[in-house]
Every structure is written in C-alpha cells, then in structure tokens.
Tab-separated table of N, CA and C in Angstrom:
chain	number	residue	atom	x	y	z
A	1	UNK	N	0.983	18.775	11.205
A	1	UNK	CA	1.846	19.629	11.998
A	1	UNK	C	1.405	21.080	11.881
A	2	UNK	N	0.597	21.708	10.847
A	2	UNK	CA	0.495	22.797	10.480
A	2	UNK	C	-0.655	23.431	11.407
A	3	UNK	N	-1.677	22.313	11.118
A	3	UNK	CA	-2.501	22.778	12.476
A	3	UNK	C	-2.366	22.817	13.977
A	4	UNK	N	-1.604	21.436	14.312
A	4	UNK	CA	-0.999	21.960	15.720
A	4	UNK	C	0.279	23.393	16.016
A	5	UNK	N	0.359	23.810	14.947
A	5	UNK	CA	1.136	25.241	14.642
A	5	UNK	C	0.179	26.355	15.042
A	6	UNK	N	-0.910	26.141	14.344
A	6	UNK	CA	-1.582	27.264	14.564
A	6	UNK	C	-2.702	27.486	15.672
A	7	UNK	N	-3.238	25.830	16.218
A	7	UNK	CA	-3.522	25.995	17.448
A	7	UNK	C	-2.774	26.286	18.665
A	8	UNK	N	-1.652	26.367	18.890
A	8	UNK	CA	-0.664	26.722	19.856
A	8	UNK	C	-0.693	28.140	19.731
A	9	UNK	N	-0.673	28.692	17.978
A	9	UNK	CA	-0.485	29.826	17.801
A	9	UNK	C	-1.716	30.824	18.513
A	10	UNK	N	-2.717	30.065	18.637
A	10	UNK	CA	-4.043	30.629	19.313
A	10	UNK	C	-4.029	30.458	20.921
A	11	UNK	N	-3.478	29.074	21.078
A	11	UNK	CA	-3.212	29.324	22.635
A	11	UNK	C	-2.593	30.474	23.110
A	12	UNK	N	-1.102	30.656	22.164
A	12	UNK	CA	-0.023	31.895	22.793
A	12	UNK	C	-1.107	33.009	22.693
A	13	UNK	N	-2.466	33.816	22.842
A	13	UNK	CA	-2.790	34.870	22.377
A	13	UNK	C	-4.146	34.598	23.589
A	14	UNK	N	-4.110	33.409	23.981
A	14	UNK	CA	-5.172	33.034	24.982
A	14	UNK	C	-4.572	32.747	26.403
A	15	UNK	N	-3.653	32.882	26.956
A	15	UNK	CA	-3.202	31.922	27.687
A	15	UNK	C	-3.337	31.843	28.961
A	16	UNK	N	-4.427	32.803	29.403
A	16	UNK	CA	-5.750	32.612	30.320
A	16	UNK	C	-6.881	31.525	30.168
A	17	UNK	N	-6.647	31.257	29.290
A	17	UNK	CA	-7.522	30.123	29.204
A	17	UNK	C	-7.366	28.871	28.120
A	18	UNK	N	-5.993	27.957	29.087
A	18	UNK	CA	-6.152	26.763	28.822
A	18	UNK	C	-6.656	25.620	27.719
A	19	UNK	N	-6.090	25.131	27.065
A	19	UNK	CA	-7.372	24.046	26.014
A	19	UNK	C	-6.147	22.874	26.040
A	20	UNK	N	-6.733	21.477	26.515
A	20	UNK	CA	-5.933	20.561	26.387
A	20	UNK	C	-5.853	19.803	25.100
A	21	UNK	N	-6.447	20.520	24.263
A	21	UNK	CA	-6.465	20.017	23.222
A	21	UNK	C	-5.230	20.258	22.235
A	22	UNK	N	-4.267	21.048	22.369
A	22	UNK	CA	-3.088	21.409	21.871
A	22	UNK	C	-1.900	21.518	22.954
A	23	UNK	N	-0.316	20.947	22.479
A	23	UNK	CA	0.494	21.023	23.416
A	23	UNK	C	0.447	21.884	24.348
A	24	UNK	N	0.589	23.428	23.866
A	24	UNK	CA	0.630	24.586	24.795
A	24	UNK	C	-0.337	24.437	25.690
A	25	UNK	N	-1.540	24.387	25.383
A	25	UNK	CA	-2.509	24.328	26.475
A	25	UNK	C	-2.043	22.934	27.482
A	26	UNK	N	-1.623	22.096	27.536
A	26	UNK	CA	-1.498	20.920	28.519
A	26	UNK	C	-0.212	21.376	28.964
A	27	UNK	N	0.779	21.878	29.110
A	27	UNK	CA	1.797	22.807	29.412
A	27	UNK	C	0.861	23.533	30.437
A	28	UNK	N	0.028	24.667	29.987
A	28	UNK	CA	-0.457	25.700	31.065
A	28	UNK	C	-1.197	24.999	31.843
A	29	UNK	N	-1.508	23.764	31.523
A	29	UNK	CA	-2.441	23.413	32.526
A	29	UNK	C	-2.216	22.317	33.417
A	30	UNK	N	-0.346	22.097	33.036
A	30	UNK	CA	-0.083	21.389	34.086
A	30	UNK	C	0.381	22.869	35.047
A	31	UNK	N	1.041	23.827	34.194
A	31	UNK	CA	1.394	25.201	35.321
A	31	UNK	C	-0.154	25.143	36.635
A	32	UNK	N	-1.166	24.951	35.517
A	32	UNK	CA	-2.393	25.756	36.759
A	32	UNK	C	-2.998	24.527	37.861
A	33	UNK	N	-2.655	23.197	37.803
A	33	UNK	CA	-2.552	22.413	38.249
A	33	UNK	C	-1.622	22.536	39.545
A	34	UNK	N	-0.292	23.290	39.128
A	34	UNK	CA	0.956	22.897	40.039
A	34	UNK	C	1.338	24.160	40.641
A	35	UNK	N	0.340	25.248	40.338
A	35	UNK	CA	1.194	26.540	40.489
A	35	UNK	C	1.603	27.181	42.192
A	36	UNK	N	0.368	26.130	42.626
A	36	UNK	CA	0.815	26.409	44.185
A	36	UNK	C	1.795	25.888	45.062
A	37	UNK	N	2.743	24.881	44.214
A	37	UNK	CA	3.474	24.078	44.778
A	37	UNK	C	5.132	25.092	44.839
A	38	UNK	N	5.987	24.321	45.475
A	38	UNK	CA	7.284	25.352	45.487
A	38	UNK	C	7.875	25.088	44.087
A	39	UNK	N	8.768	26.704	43.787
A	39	UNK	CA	9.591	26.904	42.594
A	39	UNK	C	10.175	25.802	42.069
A	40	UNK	N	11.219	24.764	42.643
A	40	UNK	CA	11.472	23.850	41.972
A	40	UNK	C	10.927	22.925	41.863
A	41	UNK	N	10.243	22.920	42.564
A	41	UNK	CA	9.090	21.579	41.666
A	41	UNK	C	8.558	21.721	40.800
A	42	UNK	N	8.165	23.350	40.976
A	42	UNK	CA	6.598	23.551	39.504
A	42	UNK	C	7.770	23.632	38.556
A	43	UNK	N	8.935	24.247	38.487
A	43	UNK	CA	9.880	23.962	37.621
A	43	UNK	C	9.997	22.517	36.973
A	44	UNK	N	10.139	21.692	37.753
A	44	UNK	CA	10.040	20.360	37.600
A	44	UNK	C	9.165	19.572	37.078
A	45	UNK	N	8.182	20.448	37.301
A	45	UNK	CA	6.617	19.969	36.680
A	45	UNK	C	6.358	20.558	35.365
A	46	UNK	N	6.791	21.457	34.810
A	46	UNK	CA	6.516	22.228	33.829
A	46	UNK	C	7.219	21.673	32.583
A	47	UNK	N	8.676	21.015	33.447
A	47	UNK	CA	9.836	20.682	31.857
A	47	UNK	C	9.420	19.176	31.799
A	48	UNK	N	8.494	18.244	32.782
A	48	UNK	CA	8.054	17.265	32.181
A	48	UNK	C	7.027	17.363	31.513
A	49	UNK	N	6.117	18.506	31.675
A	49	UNK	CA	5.127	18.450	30.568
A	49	UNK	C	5.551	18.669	29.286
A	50	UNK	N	6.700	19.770	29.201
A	50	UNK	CA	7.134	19.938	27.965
A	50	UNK	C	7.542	18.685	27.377
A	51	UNK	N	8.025	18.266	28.015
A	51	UNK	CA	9.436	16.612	27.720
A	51	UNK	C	7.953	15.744	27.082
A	52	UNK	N	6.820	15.584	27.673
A	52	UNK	CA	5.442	14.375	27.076
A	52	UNK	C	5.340	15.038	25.763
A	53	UNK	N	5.069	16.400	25.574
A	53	UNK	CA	5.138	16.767	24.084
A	53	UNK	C	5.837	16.701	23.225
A	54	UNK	N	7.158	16.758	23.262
A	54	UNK	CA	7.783	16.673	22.340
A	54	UNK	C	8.381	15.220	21.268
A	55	UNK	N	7.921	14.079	21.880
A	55	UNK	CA	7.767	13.125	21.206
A	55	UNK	C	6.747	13.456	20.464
A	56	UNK	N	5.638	13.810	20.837
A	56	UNK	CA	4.002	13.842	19.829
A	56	UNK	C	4.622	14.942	18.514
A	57	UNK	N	5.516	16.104	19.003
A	57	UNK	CA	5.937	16.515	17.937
A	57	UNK	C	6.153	16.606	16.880
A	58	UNK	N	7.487	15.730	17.170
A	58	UNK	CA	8.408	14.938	16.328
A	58	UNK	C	8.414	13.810	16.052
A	59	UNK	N	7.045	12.905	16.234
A	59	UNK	CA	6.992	11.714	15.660
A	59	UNK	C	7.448	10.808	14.596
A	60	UNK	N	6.859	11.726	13.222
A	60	UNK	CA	6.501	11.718	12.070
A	60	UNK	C	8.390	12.026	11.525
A	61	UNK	N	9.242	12.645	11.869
A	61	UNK	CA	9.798	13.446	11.416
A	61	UNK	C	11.093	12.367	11.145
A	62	UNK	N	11.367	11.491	11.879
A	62	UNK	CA	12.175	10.190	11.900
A	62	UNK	C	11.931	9.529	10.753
A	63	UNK	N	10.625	9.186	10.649
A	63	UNK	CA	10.022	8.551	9.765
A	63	UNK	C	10.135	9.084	8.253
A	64	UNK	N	10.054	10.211	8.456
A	64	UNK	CA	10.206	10.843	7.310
A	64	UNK	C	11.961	11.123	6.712
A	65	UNK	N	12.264	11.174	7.163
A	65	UNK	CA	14.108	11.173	7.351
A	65	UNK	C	14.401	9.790	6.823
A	66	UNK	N	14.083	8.990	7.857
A	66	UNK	CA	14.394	7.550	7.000
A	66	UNK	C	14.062	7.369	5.141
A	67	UNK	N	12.463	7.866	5.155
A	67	UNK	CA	12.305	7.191	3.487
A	67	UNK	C	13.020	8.160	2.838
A	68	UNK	N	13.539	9.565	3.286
A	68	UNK	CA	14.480	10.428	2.281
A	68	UNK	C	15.416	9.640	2.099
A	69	UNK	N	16.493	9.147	3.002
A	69	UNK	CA	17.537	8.237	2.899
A	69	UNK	C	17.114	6.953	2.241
A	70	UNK	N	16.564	6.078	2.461
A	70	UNK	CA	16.078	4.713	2.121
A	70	UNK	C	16.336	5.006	0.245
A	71	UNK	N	15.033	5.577	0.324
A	71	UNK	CA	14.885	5.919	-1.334
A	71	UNK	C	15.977	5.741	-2.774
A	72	UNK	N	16.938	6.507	-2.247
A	72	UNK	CA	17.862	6.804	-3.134
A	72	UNK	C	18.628	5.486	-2.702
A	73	UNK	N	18.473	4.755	-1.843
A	73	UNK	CA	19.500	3.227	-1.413
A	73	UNK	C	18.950	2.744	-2.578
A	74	UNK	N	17.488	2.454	-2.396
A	74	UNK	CA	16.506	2.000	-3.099
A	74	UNK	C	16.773	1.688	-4.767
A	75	UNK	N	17.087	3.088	-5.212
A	75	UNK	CA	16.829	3.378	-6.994
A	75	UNK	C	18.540	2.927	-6.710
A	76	UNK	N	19.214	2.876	-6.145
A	76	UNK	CA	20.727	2.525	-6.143
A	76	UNK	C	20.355	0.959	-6.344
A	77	UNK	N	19.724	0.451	-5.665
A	77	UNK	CA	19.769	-1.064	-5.900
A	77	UNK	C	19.463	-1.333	-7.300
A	78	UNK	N	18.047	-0.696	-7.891
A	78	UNK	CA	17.583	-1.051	-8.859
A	78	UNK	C	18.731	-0.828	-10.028
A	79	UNK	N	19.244	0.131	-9.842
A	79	UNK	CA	20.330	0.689	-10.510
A	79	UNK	C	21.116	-0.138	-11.097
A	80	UNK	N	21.884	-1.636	-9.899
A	80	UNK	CA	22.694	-2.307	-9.674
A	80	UNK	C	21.988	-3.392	-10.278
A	81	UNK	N	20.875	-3.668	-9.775
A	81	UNK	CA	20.077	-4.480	-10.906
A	81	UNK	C	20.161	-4.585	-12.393
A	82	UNK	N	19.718	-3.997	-12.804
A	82	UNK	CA	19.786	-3.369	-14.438
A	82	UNK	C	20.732	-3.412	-14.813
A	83	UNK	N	21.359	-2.595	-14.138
A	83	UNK	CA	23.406	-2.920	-15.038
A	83	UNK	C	23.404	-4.219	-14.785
A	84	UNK	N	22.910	-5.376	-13.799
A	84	UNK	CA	23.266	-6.631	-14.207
A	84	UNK	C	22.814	-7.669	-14.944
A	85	UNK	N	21.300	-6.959	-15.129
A	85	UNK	CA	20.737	-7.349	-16.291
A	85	UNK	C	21.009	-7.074	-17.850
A	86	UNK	N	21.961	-6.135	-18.083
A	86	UNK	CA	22.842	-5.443	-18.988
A	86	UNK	C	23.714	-6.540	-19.018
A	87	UNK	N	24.939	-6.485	-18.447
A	87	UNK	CA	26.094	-7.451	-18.389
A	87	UNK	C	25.477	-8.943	-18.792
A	88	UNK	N	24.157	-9.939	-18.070
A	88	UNK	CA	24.144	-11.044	-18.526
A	88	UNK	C	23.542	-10.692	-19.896
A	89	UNK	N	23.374	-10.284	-20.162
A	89	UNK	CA	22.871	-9.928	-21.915
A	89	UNK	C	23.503	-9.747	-22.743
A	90	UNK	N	24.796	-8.768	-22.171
A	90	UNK	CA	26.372	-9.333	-23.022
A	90	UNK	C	26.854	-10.169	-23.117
A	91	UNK	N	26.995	-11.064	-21.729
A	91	UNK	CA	27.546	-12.341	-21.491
A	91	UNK	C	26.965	-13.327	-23.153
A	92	UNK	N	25.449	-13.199	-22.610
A	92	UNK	CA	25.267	-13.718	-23.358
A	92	UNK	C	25.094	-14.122	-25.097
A	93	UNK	N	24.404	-12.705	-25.175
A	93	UNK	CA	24.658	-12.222	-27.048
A	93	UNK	C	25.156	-11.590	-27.235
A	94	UNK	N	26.408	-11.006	-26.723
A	94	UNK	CA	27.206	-9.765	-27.279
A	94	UNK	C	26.807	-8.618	-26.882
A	95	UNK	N	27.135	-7.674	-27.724
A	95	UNK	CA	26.944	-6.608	-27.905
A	95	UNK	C	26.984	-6.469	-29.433
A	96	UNK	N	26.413	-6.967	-29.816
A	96	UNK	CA	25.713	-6.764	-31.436
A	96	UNK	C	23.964	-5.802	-31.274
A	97	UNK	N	23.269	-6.548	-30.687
A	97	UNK	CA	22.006	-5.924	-30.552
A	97	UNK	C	21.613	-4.644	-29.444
A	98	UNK	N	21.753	-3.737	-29.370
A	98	UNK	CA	21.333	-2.561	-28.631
A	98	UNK	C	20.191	-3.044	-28.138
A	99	UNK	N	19.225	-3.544	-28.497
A	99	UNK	CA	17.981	-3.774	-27.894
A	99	UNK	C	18.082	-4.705	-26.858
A	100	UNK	N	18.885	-5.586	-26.745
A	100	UNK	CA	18.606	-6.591	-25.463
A	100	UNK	C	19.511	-6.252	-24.584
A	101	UNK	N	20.246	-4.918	-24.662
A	101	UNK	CA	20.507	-3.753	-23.300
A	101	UNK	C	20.046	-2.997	-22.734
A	102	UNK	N	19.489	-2.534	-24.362
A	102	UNK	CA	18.314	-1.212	-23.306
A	102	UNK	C	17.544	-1.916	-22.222
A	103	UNK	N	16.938	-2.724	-21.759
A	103	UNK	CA	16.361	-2.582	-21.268
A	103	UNK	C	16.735	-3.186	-19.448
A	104	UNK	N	17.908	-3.375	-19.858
A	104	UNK	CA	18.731	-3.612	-18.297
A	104	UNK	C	18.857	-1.921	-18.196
A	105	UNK	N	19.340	-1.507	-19.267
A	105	UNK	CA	19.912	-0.137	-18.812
A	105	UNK	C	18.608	1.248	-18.602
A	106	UNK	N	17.513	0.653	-19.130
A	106	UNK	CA	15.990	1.324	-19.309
A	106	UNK	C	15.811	0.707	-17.667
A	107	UNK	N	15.841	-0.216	-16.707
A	107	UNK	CA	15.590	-0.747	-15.538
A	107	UNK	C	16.408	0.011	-14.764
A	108	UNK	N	17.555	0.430	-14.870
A	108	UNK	CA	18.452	0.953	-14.291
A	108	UNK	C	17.989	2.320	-13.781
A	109	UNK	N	17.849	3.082	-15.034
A	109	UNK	CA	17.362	4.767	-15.297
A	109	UNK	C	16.177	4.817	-14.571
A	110	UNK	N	15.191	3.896	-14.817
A	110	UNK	CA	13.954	4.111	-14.011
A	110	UNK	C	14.252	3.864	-12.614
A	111	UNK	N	14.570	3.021	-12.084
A	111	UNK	CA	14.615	2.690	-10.693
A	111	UNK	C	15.310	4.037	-9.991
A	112	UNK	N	16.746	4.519	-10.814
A	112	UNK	CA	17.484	5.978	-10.127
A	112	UNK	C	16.253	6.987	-10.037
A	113	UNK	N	15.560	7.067	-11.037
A	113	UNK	CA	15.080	8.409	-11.313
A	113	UNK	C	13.447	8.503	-10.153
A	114	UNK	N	13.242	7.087	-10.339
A	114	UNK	CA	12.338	6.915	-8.680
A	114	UNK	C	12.358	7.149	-7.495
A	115	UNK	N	13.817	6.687	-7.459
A	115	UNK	CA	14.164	6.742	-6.164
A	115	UNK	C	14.485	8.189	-5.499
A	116	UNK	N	14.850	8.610	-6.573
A	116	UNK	CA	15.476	10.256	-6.723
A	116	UNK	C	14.195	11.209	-6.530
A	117	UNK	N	12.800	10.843	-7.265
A	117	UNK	CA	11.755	11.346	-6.745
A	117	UNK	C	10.720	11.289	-5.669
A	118	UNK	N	10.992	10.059	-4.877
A	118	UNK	CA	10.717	10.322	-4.176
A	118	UNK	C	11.523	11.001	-3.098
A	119	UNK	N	13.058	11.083	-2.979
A	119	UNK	CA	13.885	11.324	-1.969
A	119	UNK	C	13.865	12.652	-1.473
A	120	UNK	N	13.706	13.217	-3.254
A	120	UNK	CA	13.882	15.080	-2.940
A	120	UNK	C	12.500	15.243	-2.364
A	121	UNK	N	11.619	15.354	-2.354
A	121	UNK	CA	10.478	15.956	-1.949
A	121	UNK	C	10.206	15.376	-0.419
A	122	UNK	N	10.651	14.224	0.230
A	122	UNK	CA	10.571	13.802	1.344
A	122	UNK	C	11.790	14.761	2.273
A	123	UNK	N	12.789	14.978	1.179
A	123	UNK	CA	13.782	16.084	2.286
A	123	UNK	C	13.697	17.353	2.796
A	124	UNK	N	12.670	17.604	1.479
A	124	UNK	CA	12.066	19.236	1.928
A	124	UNK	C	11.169	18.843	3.265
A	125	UNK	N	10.079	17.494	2.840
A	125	UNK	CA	9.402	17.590	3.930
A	125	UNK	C	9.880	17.484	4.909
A	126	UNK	N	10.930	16.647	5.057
A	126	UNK	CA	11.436	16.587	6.596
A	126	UNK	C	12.397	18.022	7.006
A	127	UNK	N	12.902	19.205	6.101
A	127	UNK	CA	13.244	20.012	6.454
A	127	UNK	C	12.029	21.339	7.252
A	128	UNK	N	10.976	20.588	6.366
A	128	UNK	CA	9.935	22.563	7.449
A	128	UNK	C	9.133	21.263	8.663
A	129	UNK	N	9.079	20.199	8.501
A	129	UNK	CA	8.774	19.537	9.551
A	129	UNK	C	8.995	19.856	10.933
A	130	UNK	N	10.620	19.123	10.674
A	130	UNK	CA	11.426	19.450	11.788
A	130	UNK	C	11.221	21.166	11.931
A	131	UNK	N	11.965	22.113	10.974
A	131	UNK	CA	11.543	23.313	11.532
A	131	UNK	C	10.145	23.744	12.135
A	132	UNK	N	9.321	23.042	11.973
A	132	UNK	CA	7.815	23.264	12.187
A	132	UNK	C	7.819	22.771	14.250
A	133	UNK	N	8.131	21.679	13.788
A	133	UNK	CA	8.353	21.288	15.585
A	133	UNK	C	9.320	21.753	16.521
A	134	UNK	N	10.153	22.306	15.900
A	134	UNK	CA	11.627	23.353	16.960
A	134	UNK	C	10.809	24.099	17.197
A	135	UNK	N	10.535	24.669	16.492
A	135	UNK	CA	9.358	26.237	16.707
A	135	UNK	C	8.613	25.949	17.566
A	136	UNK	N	7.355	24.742	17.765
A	136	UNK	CA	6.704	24.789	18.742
A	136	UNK	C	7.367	23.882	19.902
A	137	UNK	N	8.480	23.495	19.712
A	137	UNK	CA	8.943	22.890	21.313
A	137	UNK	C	9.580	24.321	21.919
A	138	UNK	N	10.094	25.350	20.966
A	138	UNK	CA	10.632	26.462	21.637
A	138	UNK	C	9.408	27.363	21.890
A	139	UNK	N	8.615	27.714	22.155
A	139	UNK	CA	7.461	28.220	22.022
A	139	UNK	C	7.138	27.705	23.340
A	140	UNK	N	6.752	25.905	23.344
A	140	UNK	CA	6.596	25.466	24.915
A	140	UNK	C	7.421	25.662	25.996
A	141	UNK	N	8.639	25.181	26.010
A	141	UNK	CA	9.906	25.900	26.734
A	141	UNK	C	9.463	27.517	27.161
A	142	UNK	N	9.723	28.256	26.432
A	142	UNK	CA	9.506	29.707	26.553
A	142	UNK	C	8.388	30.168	27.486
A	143	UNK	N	7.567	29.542	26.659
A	143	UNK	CA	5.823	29.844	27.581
A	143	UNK	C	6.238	29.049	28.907
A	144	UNK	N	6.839	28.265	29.244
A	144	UNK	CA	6.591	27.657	30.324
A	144	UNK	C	7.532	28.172	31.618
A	145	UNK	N	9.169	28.766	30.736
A	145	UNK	CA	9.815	29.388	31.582
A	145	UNK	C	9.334	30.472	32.327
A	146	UNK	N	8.721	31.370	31.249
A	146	UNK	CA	7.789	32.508	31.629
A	146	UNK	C	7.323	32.261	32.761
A	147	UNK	N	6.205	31.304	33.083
A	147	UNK	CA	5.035	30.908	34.030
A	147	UNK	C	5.888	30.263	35.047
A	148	UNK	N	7.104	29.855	35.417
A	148	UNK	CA	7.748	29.627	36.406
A	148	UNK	C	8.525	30.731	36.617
A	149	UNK	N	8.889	32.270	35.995
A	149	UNK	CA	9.445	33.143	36.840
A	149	UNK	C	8.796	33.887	37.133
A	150	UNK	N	7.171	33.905	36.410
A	150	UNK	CA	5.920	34.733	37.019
A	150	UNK	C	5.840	34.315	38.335
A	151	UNK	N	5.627	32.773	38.252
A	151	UNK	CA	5.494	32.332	40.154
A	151	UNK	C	6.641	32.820	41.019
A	152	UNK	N	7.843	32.542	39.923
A	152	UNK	CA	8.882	32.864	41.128
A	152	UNK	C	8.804	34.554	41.555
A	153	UNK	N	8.391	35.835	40.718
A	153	UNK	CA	8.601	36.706	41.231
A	153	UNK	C	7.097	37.093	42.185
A	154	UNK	N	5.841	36.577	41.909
A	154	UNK	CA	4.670	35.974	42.726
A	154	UNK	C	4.932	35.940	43.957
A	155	UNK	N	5.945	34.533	44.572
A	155	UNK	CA	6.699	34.361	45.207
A	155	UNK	C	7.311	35.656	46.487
A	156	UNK	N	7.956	36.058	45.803
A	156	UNK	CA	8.940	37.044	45.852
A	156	UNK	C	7.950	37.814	46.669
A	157	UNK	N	7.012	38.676	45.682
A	157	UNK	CA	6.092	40.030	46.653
A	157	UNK	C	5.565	39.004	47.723
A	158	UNK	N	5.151	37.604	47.691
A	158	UNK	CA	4.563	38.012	49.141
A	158	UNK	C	5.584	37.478	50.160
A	159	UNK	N	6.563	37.133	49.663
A	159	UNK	CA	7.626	36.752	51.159
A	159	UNK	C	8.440	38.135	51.814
C-alpha cells in the first residue's frame, strides 16, 4: 500500500502526464479518454473509474480486520481448552498435585497470550491501512472532481 501511496503521490505532481500504472493515473486517463464527451457523462465516466479502484485499494484491509478479530476468538478457544484440560485432571486426581494442572493451565496462558499477539499488531495494521487507502480514494475523488469542473468551466468559455 505504501508504494501505491507514493506513486499516486508522484502522479498528483505530474498530472500532465498520465501512467496507468498507478490508480491516479487510470483515473486521468480515463478523464483524457472521455474529456470530449458531455459534462455528465465524463462525470459519469470519471466516478466509475474511481469506483474500479477502490476495491484494488482496499482489498487486503478486510482480510486483515478479520485475523485481528479471529485471533483473540482463537487464544479464547485455546483458553477454554486448557481450563478443560485442568478440570479433567481434577476430576480425575484431585487437586493434590499442582503439576498435572499446570499444564492445562500452562495451555491456556499460551494459547491467550498468542492469540493476543497476533491480534494487536494486525489492528494497528489494519488501522494505517485503511487510513492509507481513504487517503488515496480521497485523493482520486478530488483529482477527478477537479478535471470534471476544469471541463465544465472549458465548457463554459466556449459556449
């Protein structure tokens, strides 16, 4: 995501010249494709190019959301595990020996503390993610409104 950040960021500073190789550029170059057509269409034409990008965006970002959530289900299960591997160990020998608990309750701790590591660091990621892709869907929007009231005032001088 970081590089399609900063190639857009090079488009916005180029935007005489086109590169379909990054969202922004396939945006301007559906504008330079359509620019002779009437206002609401190229309008029309411009917010579906935006609309094809923004899935490519935000692909990843679902995905990433899910294993933040999942995770901690995850070390919750294991969790639930262990304590029940605890309990049949009482069931069975008491609670005389500490040792044939720990290790329901050693299954338990590990599985939380897994799940817990992976969860936090997947939430940050999915927090500058997503911020990473607002930024450049607002960026496309913007650039694109621009280039439909350039035509429209275009427009304008020669009628």
């Amino acid at each position: 995501m970081m590089g399609v950040g900063m190639s857009v960021a090079r488009q916005v500073r180029n935007l005489n010249n086109p590169s379909g190789s990054n969202p922004l550029g396939r945006v301007l170059l559906a504008y330079h494709e359509n620019k002779e057509i009437d206002l609401e269409s190229l309008e029309l034409k411009m917010g579906e190019a935006v609309l094809r990008e923004v899935p490519k965006l935000s692909r990843l970002n679902t995905l990433i959301k899910v294993i933040s959530v999942v995770a901690p289900l995850l070390g919750l299960l294991g969790t639930v595990i262990g304590m029940i591997v605890t309990f049949q160990s009482i069931t069975l020998f008491g609670t005389g020996d500490p040792k044939l608990m720990a290790g329901g309750i050693s299954q338990a701790l590990i599985t939380t503390m897994l799940g817990l590591c992976v969860a936090i660091p997947t939430v940050f990621l999915h927090s500058i993610m997503a911020g990473q892709s607002r930024r450049i869907i607002e960026t496309l929007e913007g650039q694109a409104t621009g280039f439909v009231a350039e035509a429209s005032e275009q427009q304008h001088r020669v009628a």
